[in-house]
Coordinates of C-alpha atoms in Angstrom, one line a residue:
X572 CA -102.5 -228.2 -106.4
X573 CA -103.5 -230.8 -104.1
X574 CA -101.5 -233.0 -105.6
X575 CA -98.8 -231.3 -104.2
X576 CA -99.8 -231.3 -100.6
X577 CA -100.7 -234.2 -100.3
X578 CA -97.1 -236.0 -100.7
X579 CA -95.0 -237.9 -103.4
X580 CA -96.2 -239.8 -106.0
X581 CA -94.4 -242.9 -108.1
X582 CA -93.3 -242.1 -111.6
X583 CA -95.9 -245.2 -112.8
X584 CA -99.0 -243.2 -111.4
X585 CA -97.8 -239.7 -112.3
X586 CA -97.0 -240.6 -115.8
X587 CA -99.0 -237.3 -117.5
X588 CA -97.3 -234.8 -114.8
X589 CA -94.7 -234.3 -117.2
X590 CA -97.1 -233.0 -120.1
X591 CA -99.2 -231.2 -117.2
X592 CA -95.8 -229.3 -116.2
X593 CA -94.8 -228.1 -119.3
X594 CA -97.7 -226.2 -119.4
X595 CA -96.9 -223.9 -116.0
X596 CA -95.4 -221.5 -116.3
X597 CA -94.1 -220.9 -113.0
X598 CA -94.6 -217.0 -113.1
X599 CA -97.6 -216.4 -115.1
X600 CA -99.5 -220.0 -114.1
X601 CA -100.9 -221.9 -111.4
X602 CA -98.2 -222.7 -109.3
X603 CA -97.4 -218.2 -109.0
X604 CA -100.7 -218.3 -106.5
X605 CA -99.3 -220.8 -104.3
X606 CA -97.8 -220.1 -101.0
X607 CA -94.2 -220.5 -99.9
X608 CA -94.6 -222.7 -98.3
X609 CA -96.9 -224.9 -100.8
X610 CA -94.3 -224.1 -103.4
X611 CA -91.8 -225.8 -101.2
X612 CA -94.0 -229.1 -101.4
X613 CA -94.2 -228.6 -105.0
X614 CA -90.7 -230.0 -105.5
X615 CA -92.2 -233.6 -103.9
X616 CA -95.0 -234.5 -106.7
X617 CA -92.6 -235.8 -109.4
X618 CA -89.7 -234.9 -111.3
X619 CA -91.1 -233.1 -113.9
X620 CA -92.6 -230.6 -111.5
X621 CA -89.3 -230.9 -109.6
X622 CA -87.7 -228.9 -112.9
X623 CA -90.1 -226.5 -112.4
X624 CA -89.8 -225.1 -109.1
X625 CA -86.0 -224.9 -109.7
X626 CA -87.0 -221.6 -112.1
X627 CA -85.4 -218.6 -110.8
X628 CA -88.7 -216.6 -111.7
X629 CA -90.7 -219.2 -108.9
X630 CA -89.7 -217.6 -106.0
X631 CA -89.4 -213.9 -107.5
X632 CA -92.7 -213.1 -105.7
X633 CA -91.7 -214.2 -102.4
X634 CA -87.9 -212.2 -102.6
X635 CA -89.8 -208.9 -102.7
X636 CA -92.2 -210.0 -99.7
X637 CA -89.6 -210.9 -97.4
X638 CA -86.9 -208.0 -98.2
X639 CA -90.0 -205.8 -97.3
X640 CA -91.8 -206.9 -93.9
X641 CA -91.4 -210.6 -93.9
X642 CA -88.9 -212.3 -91.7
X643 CA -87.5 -216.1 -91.8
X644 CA -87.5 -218.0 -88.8
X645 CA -86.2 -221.6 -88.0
X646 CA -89.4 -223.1 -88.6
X647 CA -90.4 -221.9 -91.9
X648 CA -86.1 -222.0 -92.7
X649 CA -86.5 -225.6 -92.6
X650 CA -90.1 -226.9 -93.7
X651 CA -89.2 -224.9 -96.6
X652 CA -86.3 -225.5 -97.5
X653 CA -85.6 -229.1 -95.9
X654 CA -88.5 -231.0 -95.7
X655 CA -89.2 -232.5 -99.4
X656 CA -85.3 -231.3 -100.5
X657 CA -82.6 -232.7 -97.9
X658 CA -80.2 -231.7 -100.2
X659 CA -80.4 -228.5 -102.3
X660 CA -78.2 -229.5 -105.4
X661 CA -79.5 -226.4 -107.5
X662 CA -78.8 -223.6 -104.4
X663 CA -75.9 -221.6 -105.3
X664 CA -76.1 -218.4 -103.2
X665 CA -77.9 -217.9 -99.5
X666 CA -77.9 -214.9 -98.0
X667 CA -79.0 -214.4 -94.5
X668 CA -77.4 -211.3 -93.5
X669 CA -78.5 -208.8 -95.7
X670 CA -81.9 -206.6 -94.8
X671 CA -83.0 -208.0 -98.5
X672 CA -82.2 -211.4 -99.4
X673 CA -82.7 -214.5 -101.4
X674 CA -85.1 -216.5 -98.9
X675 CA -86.0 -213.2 -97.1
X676 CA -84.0 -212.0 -93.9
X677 CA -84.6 -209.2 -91.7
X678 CA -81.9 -207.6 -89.5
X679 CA -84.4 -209.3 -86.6
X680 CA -84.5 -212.8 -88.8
X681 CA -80.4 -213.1 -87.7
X682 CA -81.4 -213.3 -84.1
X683 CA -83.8 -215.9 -84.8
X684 CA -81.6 -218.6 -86.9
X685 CA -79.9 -220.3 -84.2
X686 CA -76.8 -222.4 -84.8
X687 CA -78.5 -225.8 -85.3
X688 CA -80.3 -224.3 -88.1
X689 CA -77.3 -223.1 -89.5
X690 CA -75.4 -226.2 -89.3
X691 CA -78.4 -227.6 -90.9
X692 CA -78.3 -225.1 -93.8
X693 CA -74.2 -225.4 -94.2
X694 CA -74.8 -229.3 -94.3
X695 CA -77.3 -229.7 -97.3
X696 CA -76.1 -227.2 -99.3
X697 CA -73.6 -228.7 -101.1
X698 CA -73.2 -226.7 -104.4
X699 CA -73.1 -223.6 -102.4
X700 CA -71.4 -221.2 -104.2
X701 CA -72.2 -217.8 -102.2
X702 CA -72.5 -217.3 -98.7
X703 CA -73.8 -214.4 -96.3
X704 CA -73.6 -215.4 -93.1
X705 CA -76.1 -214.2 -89.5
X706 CA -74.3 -212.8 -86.7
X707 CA -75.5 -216.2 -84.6
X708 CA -73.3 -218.3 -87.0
X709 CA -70.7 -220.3 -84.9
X710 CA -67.7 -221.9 -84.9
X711 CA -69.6 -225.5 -85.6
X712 CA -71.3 -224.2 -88.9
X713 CA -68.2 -222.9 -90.2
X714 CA -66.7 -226.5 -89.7
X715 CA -69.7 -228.1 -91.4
X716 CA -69.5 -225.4 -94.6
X717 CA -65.5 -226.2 -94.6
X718 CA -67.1 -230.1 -95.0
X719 CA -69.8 -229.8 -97.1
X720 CA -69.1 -227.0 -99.6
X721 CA -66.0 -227.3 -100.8
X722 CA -66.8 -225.1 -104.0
X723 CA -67.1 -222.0 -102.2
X724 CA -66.3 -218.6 -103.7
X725 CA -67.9 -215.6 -101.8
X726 CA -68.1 -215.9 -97.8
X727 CA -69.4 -212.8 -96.2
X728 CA -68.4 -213.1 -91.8
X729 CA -69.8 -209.3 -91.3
X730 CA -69.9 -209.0 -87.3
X731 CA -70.1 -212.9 -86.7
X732 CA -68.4 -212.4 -83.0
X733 CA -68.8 -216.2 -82.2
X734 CA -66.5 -217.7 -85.0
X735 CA -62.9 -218.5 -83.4
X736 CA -59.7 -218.5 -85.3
X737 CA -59.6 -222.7 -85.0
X738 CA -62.5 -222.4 -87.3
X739 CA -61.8 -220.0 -89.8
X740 CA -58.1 -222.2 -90.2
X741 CA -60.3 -225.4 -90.7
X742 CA -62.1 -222.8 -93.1
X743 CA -59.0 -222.1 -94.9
X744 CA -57.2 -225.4 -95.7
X745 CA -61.1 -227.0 -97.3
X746 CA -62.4 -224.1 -98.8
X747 CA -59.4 -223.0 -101.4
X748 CA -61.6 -221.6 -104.3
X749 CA -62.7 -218.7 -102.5
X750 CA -62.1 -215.3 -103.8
X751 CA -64.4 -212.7 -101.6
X752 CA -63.7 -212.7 -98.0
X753 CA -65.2 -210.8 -95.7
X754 CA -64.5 -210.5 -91.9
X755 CA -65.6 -207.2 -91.0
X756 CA -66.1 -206.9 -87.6
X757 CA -64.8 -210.1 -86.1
X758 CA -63.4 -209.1 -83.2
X759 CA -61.7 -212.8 -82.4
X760 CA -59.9 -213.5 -85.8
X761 CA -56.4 -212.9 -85.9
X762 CA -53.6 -212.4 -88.5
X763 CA -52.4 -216.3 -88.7
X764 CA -56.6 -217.7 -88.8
X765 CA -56.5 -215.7 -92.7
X766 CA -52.6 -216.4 -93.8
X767 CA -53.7 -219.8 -95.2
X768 CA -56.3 -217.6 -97.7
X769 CA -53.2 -216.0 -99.0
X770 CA -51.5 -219.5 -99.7
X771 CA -54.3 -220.7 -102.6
X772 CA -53.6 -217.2 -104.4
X773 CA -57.2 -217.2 -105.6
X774 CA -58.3 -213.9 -103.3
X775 CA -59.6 -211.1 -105.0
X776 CA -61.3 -208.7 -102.5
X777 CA -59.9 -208.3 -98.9
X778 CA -62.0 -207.3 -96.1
X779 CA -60.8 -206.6 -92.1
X780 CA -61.8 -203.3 -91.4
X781 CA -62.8 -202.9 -87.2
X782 CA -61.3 -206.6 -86.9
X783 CA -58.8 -205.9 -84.3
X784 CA -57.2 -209.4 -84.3
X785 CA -56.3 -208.4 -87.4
X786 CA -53.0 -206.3 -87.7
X787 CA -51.5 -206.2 -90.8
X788 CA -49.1 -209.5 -91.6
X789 CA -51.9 -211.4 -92.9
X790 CA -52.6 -208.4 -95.1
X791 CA -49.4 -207.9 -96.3
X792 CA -48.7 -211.6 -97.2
X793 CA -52.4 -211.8 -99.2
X794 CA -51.7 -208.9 -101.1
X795 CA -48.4 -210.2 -101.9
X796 CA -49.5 -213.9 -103.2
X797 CA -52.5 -212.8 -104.0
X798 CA -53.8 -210.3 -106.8
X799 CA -56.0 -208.3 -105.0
X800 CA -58.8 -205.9 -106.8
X801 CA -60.3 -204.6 -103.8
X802 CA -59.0 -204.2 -100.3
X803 CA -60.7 -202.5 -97.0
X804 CA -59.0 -201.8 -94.2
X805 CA -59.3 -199.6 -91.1
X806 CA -57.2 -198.4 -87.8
X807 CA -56.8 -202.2 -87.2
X808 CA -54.0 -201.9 -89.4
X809 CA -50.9 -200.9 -89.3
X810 CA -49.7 -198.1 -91.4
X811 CA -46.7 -199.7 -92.6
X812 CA -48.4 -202.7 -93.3
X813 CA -50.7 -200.7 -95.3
X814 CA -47.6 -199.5 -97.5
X815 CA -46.8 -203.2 -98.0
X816 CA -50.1 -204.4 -99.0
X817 CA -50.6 -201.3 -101.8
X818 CA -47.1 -201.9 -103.4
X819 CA -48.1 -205.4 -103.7
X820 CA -51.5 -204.9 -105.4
X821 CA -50.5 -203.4 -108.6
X822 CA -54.5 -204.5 -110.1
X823 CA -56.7 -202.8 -107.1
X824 CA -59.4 -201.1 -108.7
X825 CA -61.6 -200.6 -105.0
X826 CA -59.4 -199.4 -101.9
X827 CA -61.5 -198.4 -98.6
X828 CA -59.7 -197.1 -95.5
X829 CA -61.9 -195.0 -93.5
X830 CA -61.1 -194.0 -90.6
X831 CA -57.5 -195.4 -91.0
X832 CA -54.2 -193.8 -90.2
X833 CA -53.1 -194.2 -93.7
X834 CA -51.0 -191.0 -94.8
X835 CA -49.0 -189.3 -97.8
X836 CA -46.8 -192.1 -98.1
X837 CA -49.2 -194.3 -98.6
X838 CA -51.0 -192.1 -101.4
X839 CA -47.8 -191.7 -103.3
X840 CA -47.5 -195.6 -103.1
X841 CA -50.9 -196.0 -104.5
X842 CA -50.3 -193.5 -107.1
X843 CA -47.1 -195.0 -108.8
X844 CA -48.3 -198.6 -108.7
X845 CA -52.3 -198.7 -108.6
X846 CA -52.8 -196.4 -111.8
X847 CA -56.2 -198.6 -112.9
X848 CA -58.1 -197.2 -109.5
X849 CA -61.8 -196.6 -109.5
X850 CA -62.6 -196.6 -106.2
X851 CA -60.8 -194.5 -103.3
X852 CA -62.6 -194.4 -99.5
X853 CA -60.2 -191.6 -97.7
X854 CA -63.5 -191.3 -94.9
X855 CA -62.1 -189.4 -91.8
X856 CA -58.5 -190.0 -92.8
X857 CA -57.2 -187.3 -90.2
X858 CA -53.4 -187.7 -91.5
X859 CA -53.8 -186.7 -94.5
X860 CA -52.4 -183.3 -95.9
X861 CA -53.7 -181.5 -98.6
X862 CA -50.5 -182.2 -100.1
X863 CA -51.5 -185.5 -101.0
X864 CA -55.4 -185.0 -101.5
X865 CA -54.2 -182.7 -104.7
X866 CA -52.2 -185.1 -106.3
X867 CA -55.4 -187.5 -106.6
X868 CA -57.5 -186.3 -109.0
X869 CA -54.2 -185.7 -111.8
X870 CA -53.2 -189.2 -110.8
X871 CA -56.2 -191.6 -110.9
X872 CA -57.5 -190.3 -113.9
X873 CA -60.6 -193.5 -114.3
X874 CA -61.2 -193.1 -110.5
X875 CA -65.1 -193.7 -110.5
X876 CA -65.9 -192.8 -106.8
X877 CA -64.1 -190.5 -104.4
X878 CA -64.9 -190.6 -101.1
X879 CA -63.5 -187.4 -98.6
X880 CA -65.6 -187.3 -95.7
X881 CA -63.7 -185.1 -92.8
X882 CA -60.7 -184.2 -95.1
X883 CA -58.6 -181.7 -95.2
X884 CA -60.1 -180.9 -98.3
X885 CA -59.8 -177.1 -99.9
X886 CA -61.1 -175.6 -103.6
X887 CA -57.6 -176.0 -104.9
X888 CA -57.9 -180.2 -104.5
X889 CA -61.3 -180.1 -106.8
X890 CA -59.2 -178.3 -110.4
X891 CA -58.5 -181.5 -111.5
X892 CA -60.6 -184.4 -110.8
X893 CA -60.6 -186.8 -113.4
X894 CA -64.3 -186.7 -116.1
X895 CA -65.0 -190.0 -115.2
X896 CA -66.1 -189.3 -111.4
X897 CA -69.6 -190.7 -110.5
X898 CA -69.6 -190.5 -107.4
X899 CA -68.0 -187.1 -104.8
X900 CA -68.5 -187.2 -101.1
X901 CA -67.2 -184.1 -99.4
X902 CA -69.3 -184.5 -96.6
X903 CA -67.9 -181.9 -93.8
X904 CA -65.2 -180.6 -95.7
X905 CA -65.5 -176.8 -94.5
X906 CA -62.8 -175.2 -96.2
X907 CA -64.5 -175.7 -99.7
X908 CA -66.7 -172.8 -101.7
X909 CA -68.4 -172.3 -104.4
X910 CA -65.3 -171.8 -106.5
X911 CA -64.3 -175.4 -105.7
X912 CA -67.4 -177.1 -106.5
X913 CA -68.0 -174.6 -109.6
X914 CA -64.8 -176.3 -110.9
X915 CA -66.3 -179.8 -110.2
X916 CA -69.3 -179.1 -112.4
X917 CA -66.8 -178.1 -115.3
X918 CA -64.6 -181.2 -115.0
X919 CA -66.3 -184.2 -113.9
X920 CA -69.7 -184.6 -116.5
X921 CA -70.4 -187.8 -115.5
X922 CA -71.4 -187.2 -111.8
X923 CA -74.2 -189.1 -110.9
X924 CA -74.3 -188.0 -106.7
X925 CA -72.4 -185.6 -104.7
X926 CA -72.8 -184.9 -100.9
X927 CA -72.5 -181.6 -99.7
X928 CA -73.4 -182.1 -96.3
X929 CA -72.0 -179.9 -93.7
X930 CA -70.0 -177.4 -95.9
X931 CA -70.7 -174.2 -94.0
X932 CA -68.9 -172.3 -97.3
X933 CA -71.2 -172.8 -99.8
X934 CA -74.2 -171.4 -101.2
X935 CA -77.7 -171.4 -103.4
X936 CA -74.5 -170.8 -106.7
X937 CA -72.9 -173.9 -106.1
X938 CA -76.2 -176.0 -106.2
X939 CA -77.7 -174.0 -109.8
X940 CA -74.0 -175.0 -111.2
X941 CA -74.3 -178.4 -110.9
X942 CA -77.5 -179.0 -111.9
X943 CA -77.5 -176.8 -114.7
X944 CA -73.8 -178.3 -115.6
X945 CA -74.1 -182.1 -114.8
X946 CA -76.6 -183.8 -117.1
X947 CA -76.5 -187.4 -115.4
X948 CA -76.7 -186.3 -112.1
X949 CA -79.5 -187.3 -109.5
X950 CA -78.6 -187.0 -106.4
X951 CA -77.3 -184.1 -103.9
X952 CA -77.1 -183.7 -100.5
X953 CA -77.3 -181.0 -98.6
X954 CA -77.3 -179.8 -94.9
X955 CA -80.3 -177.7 -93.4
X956 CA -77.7 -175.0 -92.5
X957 CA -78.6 -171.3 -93.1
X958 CA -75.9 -171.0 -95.6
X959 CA -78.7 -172.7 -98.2
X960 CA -81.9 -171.0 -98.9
X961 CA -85.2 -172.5 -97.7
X962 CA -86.3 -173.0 -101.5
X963 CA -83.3 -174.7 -102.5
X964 CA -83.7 -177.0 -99.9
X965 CA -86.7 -178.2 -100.5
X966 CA -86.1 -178.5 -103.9
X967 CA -82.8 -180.2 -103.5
X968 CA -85.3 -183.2 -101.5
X969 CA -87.7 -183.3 -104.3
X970 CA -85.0 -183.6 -106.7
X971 CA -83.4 -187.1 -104.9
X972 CA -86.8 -188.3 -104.2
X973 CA -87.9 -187.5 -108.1
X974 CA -84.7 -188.2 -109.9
X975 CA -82.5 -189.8 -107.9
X976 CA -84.4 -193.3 -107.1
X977 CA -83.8 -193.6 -111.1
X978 CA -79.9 -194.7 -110.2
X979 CA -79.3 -198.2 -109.3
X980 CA -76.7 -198.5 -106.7
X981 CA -75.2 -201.4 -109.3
X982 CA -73.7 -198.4 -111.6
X983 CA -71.6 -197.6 -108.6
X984 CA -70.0 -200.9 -108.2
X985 CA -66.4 -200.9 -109.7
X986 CA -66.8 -204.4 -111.3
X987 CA -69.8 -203.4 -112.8
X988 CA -68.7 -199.7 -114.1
X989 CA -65.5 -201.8 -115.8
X990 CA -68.0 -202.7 -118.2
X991 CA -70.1 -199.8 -118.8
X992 CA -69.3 -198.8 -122.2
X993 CA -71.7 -201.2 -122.7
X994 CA -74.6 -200.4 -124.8
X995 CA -77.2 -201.2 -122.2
X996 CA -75.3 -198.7 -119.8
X997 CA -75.7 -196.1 -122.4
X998 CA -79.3 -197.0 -122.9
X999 CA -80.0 -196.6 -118.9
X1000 CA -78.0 -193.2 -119.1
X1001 CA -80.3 -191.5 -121.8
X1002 CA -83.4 -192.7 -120.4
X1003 CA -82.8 -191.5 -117.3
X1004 CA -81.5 -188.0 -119.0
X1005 CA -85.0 -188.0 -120.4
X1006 CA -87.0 -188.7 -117.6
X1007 CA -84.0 -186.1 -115.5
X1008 CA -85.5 -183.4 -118.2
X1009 CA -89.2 -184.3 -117.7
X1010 CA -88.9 -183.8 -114.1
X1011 CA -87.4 -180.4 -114.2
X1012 CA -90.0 -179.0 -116.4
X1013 CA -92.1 -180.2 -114.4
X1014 CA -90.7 -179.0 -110.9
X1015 CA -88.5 -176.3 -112.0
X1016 CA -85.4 -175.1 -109.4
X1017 CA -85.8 -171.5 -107.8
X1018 CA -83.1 -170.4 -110.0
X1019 CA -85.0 -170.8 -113.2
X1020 CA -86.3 -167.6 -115.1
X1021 CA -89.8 -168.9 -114.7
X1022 CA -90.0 -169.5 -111.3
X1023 CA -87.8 -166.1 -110.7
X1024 CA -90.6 -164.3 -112.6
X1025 CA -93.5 -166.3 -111.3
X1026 CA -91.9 -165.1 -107.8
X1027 CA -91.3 -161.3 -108.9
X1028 CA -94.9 -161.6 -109.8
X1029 CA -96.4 -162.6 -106.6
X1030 CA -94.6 -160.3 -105.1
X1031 CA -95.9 -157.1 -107.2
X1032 CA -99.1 -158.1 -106.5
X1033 CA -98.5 -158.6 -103.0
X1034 CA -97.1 -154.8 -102.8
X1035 CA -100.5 -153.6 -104.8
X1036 CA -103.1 -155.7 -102.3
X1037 CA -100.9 -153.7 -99.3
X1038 CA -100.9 -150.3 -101.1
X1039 CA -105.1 -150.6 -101.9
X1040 CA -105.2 -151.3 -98.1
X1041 CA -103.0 -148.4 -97.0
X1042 CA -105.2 -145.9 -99.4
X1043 CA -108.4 -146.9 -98.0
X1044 CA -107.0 -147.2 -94.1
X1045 CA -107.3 -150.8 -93.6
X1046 CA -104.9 -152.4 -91.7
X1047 CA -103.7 -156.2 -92.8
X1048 CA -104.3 -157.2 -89.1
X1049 CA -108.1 -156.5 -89.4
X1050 CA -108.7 -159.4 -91.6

């Protein structure tokens, strides 16, 4: 490995590298104890070694460190990254806004980037194919990703308040193969900095929610050029402009408005024309009836995830919910009981998580009926309201923390479930029924007959220990 550090070498002098690099392997090897920063230099020595390092199992290791503890500064971005490789041909995604990332990003690491480093990054990253931006990203880097990587598909702008709507236009005429866009959160981009997005027709998932420059006419004329598969809006948009949008979107399989003032006109326009729909985000959707909340289930029969936080939800909304439901948040819906969630365990077998959270009608039946119902699932959530017993509880915590780490968050994703009749998805489903089944014989609920007798037990001999006391006039509090 010294080699490596100590610089390039010619071809002529390297000439048995080649035979040398066929035999690392890059995760089992020599080169998987290097550092990151070593395996950065690796790349210099020759080309043969060059091949290597551009395995995706070489930095595998170093993904896991740095979506754990580790966080990526300017300094290491660049010596990395830059220093042996001023352009990275073979990088097709960088992400540094998630908490987990390719190269390793905290939320702190976002701070840290600066905008010179970013224009760096945008500028030698040619075949740049993915992008999840920082929050320090400005309106410069934007100009020199327009320049530089002109085969860009998925740009993520989550809360990037610096970026301008002269940028994001520039943005918009180079850039005309992309089909994820994501402004959330950028307060300073208006309607007309998106319209050109809408002109290419190649958009496939929308997202403006909390952008407040964003109002709805961009919306409308995306979804009407465009076809659209998922869309996420919020109160930044207008209602009717939310009407337009959903008519024009007849292929939406994913449609978020939380927090929104969409109402029933809008659900009866996304029931006659968006019958495909596997994803529905009505989150704190205050003017909504329950008018309209019934007529989903009947309607959207391969809806995957329903999402009713704060609705004016009641028992007679759940009757009919289609089987195919994975995912049910009810989260604060008070008017609910056990009778509606009793019919949710009869209708919708496939249920991987419900929350529960908050609804003050229920009790200890509703819980033993969907676990005893609902084979798949792994996760429920529940309040620490006295409407729940103590056991229950508790149980209810081991359960998610036992079972429910099992389901990947991937089986939730409605480009992913499109193609779950696979027979790896089946696979994952029975294993995890197996290990669902091990774990409930192993820590079985409070309602079970042997925990119910194992309880009626303790307590008989509780009742004898006080009645030997009592006959030979000892008191309990003497001991």
């Amino acid at each position: 490995m010294e080699i490596a550090k100590r610089g390039r070498l010619d071809d002529a002098r390297a000439w048995w590298l080649p035979r040398l690099a066929i035999a690392l392997e890059p995760s089992v090897g020599p080169l998987a104890f290097l550092e990151f920063i070593e395996r950065a230099r690796v790349e210099a020595v020759s080309r043969a070694w060059r091949q290597e390092t551009r395995a995706r199992c070489f930095w595998t290791r170093f993904v896991r460190e740095f979506g754990g503890t580790t966080a990526i500064d300017d300094a290491l971005l660049i010596q990395c990254l830059f220093m042996k490789s001023p352009n990275l041909t073979w990088l097709r995604r960088l992400d540094l806004g998630s908490p987990c990332i390719g190269f390793g990003a905290t939320q702190g690491a976002q701070e840290r980037l600066t905008a010179g480093t970013l224009r760096v990054v945008c500028d030698r990253c040619p075949a740049l194919e993915e992008f999840v931006a920082p929050n320090s990203i400005n309106d410069a880097c934007v100009e020199a990703l327009a320049a530089r990587c002109q085969n860009l598909t998925k740009l993520t702008l989550r809360e990037c308040f610096n970026i301008t709507p002269e940028s994001m236009s520039v943005l918009a005429t180079r850039c005309t193969t992309i089909t994820h866009l994501d402004v959330t959160s950028c307060y300073q981009i208006t309607d007309a900095s998106i319209w050109p997005f809408g002109d290419h027709g190649n958009l496939t998932h929308l997202y403006v929610s909390d952008s407040e420059g964003i109002t709805g006419p961009a919306v409308e004329h995306i979804a009407t050029i465009c076809n659209l598969k998922r869309l996420e809006m919020s109160s930044n948009v207008a209602t009717a402009s939310m009407k337009v949008a959903i008519a024009a979107s007849p292929s939406l399989l994913c449609l978020e408005t939380p927090e929104s003032d969409i109402t029933d006109d809008c659900i009866d326009v996304l029931i006659s024309t968006c019958s495909d729909l596997k994803r529905l985000n009505l989150v704190a959707c205050d003017d909504l009836t329950d008018k309209s909340l019934k007529k989903i289930g009947p309607s959207f029969r391969s809806l995957e995830q329903l999402r009713l936080t704060s609705c004016d939800v009641d028992d007679t909304s759940l009757r009919d919910l289609p089987p195919s439901l994975r995912v049910l948040d009810l989260e604060e819906c008070e008017r609910l009981t056990d009778v509606g969630i009793l019919c949710v365990a009869a209708k919708c077998r496939d249920l991987r998580m419900i929350n529960l959270k908050n609804c003050s009608g229920l009790s200890d039946a509703s819980i033993e009926e969907l676990v005893s119902s609902l084979p798949l699932l792994g996760k429920i959530y529940i309040d620490t309201s006295h409407n729940f017993s103590s056991d229950v509880r508790v149980w209810c915590l081991l359960f998610n923390r036992g079972v429910g780490y099992m389901h990947s968050d991937s089986l939730f994703d409605p480009e992913v479930i499109t193609t779950r009749a696979d027979s790896g998805f089946r696979d994952a489903d029975s294993v995890f029924a197996r290990r669902r089944a091990a774990f409930l014989v192993e820590r079985p609920p409070p309602w079970d007959p042997r925990v119910r007798e194992k309880m009626r037990e303790t307590e008989r001999l509780a009742n004898e220990n006080l009645a030997w006391l009592a006959s030979n006039g000892i008191e309990p509090g003497d001991f």
